[in-house]
C-alpha atoms as one frame of an Amber mdcrd trajectory, in Angstrom:
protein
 108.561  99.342  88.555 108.111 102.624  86.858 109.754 106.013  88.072 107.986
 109.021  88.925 109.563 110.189  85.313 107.799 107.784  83.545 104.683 107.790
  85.205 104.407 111.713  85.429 104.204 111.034  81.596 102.045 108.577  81.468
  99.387 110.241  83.908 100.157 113.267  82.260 101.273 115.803  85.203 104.296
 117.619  83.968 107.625 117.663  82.376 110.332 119.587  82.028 112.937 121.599
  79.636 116.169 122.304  79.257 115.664 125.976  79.212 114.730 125.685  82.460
 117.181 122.623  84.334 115.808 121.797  87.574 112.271 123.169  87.485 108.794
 121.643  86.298 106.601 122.964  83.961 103.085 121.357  85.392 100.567 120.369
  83.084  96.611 121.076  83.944  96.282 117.241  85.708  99.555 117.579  87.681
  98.621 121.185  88.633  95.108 120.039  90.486  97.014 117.070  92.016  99.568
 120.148  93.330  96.542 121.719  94.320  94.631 119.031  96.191  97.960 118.150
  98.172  98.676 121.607  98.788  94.806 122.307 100.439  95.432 119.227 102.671
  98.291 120.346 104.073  96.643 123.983 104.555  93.921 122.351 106.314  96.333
 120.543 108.762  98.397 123.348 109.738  95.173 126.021 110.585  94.019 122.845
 112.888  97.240 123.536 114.444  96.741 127.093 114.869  98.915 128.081 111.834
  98.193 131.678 110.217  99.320 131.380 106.521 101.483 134.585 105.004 103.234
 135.386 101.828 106.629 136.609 101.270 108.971 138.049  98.500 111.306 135.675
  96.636 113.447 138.079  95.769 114.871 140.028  98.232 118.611 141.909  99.590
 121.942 140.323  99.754 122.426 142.239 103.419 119.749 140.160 104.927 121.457
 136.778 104.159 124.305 138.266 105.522 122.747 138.968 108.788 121.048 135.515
 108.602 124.520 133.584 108.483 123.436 132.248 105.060 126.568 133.930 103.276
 128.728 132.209 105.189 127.015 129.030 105.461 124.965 128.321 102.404 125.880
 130.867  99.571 126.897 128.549  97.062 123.987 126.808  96.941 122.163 130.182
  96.485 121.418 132.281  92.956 122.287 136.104  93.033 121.925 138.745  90.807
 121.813 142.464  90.823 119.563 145.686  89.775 120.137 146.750  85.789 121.092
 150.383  86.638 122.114 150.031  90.118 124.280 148.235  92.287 122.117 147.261
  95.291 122.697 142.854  94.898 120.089 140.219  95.406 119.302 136.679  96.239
 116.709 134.125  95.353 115.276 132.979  98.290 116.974 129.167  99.488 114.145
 129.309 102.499 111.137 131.611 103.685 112.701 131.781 107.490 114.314 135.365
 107.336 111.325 136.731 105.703 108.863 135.093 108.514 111.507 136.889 111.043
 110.545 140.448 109.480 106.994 139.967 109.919 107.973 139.275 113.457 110.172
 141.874 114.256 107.490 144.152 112.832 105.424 144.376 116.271 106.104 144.637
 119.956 105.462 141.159 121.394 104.308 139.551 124.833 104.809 136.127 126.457
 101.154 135.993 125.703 100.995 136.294 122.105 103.663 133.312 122.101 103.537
 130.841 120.283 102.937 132.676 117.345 102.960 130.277 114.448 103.289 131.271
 110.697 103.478 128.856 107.803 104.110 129.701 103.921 104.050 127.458 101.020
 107.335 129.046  99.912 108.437 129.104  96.481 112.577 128.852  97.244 115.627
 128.458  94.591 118.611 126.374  95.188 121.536 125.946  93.000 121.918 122.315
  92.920 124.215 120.710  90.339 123.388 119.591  87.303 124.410 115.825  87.965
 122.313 115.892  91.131 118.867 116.968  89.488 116.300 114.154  89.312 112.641
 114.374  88.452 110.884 116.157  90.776 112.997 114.480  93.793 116.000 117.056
  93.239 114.792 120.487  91.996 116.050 123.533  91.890 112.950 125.214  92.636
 110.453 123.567  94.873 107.548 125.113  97.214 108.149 123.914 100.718 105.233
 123.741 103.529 107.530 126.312 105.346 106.435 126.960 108.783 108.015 128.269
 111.642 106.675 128.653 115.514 108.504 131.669 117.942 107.926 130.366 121.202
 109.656 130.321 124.362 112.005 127.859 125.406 109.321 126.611 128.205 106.949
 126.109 124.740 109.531 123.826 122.710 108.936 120.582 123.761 105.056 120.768
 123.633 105.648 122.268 119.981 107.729 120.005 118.979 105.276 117.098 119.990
 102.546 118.604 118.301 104.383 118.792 114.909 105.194 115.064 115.768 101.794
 114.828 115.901 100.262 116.478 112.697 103.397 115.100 110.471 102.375 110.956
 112.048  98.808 112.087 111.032  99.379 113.622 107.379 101.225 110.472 106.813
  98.905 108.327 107.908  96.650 109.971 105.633  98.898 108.776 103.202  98.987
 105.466 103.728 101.987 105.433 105.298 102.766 103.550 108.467 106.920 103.308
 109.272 108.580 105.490 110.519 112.241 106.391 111.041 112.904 109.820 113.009
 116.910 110.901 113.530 117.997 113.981 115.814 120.714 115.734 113.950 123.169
 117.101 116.937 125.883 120.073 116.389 127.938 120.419 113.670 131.266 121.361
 112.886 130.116 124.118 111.509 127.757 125.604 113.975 126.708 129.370 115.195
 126.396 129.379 119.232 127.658 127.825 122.310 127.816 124.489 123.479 125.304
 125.019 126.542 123.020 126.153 124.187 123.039 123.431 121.804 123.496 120.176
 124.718 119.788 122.053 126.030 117.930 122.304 122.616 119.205 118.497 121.669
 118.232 117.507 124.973 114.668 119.084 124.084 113.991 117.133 120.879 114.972
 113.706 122.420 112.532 114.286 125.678 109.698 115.678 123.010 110.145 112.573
 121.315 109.901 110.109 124.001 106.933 111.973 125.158 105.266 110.998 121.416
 106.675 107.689 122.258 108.683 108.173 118.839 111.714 105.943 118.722 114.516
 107.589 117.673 118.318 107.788 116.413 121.464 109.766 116.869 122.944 111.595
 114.066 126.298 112.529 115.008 127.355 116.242 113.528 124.641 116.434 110.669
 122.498 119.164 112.258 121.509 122.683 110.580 124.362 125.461 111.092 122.062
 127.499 113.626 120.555 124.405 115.804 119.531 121.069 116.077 116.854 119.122
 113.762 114.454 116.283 113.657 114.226 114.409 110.164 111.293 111.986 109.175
 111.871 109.387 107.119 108.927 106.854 105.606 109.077 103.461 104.634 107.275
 102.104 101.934 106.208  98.623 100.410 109.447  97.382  98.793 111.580  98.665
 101.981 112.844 101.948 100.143 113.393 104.837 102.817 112.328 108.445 101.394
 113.210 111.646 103.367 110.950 114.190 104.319 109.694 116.198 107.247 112.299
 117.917 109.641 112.192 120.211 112.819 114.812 122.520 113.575 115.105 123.966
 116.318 117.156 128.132 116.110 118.004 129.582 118.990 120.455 131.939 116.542
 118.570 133.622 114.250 116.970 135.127 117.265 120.115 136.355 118.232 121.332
 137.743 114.756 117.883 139.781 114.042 117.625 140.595 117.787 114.087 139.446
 118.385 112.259 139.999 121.294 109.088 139.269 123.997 108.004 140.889 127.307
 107.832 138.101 129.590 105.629 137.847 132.319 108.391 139.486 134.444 107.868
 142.287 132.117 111.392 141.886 130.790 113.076 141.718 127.216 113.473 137.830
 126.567 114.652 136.110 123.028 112.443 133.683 121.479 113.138 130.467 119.912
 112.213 129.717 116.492 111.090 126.366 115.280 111.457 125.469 111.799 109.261
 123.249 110.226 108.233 121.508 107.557 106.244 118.017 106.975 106.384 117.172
 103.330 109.703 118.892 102.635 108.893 120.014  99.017 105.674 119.495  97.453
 106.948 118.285  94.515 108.998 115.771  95.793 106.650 114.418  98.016 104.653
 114.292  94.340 107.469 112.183  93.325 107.539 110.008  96.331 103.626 109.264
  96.654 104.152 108.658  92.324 107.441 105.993  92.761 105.101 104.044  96.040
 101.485 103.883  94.292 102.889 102.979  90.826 100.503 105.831  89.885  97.210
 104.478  91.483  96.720 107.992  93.490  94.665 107.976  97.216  91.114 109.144
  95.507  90.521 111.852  97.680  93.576 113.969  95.743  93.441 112.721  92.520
  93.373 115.116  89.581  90.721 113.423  87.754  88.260 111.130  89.947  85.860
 110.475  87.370  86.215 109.680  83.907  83.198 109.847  81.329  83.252 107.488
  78.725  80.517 107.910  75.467  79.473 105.035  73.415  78.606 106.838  70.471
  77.779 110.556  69.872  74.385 110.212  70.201  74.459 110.280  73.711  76.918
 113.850  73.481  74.008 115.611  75.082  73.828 113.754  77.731  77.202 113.146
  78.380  78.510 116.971  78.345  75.673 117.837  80.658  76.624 115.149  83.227
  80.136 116.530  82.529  78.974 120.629  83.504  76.769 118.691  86.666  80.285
 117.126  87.713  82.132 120.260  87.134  79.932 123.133  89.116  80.066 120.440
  91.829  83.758 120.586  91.970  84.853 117.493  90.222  87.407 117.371  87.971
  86.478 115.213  85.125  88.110 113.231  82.537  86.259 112.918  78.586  86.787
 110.105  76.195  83.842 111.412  73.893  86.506 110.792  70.595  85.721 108.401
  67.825  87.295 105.461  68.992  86.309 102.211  70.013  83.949 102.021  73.819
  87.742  99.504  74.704  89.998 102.001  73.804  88.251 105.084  75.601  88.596
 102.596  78.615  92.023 101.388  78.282  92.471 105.289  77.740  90.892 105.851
  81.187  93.224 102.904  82.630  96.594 103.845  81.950  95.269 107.708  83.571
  94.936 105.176  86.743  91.004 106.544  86.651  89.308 105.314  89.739  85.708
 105.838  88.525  84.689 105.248  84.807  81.213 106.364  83.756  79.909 104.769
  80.654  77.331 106.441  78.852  75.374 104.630  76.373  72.157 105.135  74.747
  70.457 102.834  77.200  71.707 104.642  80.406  71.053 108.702  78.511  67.250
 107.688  77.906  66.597 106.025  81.530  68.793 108.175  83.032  70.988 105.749
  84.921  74.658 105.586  84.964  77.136 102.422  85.021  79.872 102.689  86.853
  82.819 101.050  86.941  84.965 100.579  89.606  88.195  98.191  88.793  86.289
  95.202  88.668  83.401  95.998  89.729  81.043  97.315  87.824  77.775  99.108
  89.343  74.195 100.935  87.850  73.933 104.668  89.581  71.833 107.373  89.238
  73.567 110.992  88.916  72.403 112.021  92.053  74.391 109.297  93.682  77.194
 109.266  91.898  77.840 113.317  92.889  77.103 112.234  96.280  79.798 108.985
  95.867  81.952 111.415  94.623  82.264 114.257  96.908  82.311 111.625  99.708
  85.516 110.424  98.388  87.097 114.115  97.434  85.931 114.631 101.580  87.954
 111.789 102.873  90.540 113.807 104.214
């Protein structure tokens, strides 16, 4: 079997650089297969009731200190300060303090609750060197980062809905198993005991509610509450890491948030934190190391690939190209000089789904051959743009 190393190479999606340890530089394929996973996703959460924002990266060392972050996480942070000042910064490890400004920015009621914001959140996190690895260990990711601030009568129906849309998005997938752990109170932990015992008793009752089996994870929660983790299955038996829930009831505490409840008095929210793939671009890596390459057709970065027998039939081919193209379709060319074998061994190793070959034949009558693994089929255009958007609208 390949890795995700080797076949990011071969499908041609990005690489990286030792200028720049930990991060990808994405090439034009693996930037539309970014895209396409990234539009899923947004589609899921506004089904859900999501409203998407955008925050700084950048932003003041005081706020990680009222976060807890300096004294939980900063070594795995990066820092740095102004040139002619000395006001200190941080790269931002997560979006959740920045969705808690937007927050406190208004006065809110037990009826605008939940309110549910999700970001896909470039963060920075200073891994070490020996633990970097393709696009499964980064240093900077984007993470579907979400987070709900509900009441606590609102957690358990939250947390089965994000049980809900992450069993679905996987699905989408392909993928079928499983495994979901609840993370209980560290060693290391902000809060009392009552408080934790309640919100771990939550996520186990949310669960069996989803009838979600589930196991105990002794100590291995976040600092500020307790967490779900999702874990998938694939083929060969490998187990791959990915969505969690966590559930803060501290945060609320340290930025003193606050809703009028229906009593009319001051009461603190709870803030889920969420997040279904984890990090784009190691759920890239994931779906690369399962399929071997041979992406769902609905996100691939090039559906269609357009094959020319000789250059005769250029005309032809570039406008079926500029149809394909104004109808969305991103569209692979082998119009070189080489042999009509090697254009589709070409188109092969790109793990093409759909190879158009364009001879002189199909340019006069206007009919297209398709060719579909092994089978092959003859198509008009007008058909094929209709097989292809109904693929790309699979999901």
């Amino acid at each position: 079997m390949k890795t995700h190393r080797e076949l990011a190479e071969q499908l041609d999606l990005f690489h990286s650089e030792q200028q720049a340890p930990g991060m990808l530089f994405w090439h034009p394929n693996g930037w539309h297969l970014f895209q396409n996973i990234q539009e899923h996703m947004r589609r899921c959460y506004r089904q859900y009731g999501f409203k998407e924002v955008r925050t700084p990266q950048l932003m003041k060392k005081e706020l990680w200190h009222i976060s807890g972050h300096m004294d939980m996480y900063a070594q795995d942070m990066f820092f740095g300060g102004e040139q002619n000042g000395d006001q200190e910064y941080a790269l931002k490890p997560m979006s959740c303090p920045a969705h808690i400004l937007m927050y406190k920015r208004g006065v809110h009621s037990y009826r605008d609750l939940p309110l549910k914001l999700f970001e896909f959140g470039l963060v920075h996190r200073n891994e070490s060197s020996g633990s970097l690895n393709g696009c499964l260990r980064l240093r900077q990711f984007t993470q579907d980062d979400a987070h709900v601030f509900c009441a606590w009568s609102q957690v358990k129906q939250e947390v089965g809905q994000f049980l809900q849309r992450a069993k679905q998005i996987y699905n989408d997938y392909g993928y079928q198993a499983l495994e979901v752990k609840i993370s209980t109170q560290p060693e290391k932990a902000l809060g009392d005991d009552a408080s934790w015992r309640r919100a771990e008793d939550i996520l186990k009752e949310a669960c069996q509610a989803e009838n979600v089996p589930f196991d105990i994870q002794v100590g291995e929660g976040a600092f500020y509450g307790p967490k779900i983790e999702l874990a998938l299955q694939d083929a060969v038996g490998r187990i791959w890491q990915c969505g969690t829930i966590q559930l803060d009831f501290n945060l609320p505490d340290r930025f003193e948030l606050e809703f009028d409840n229906e009593q009319g008095k001051a009461e603190q929210p709870i803030i889920l934190h969420q997040a279904v793939y984890g990090s784009i671009e190691r759920w890239i890596g994931i779906l690369l190391e399962v399929s071997q390459g041979v992406l769902p057709e609905w996100i691939h970065p090039q559906p269609v690939a357009l094959v020319s027998v000789n250059d005769s039939v250029l005309d032809y081919a570039n406008q079926l190209r500029a149809e394909l193209e104004q109808q969305g379709i991103n569209v692979s060319c082998e119009f070189g000089d080489h042999s009509v074998g090697r254009k589709i061994k070409r188109s092969f190793e790109l793990k093409i789904p759909n190879i158009i070959i364009i001879g002189e034949q199909e340019a006069q009558a206007g009919k297209l051959t398709i060719r579909r693994g092994k089978h092959i089929e003859i198509i008009n255009q007008e058909e094929l743009i209709s097989f292809l958007k109904t693929k790309q609208n699979l999901r």
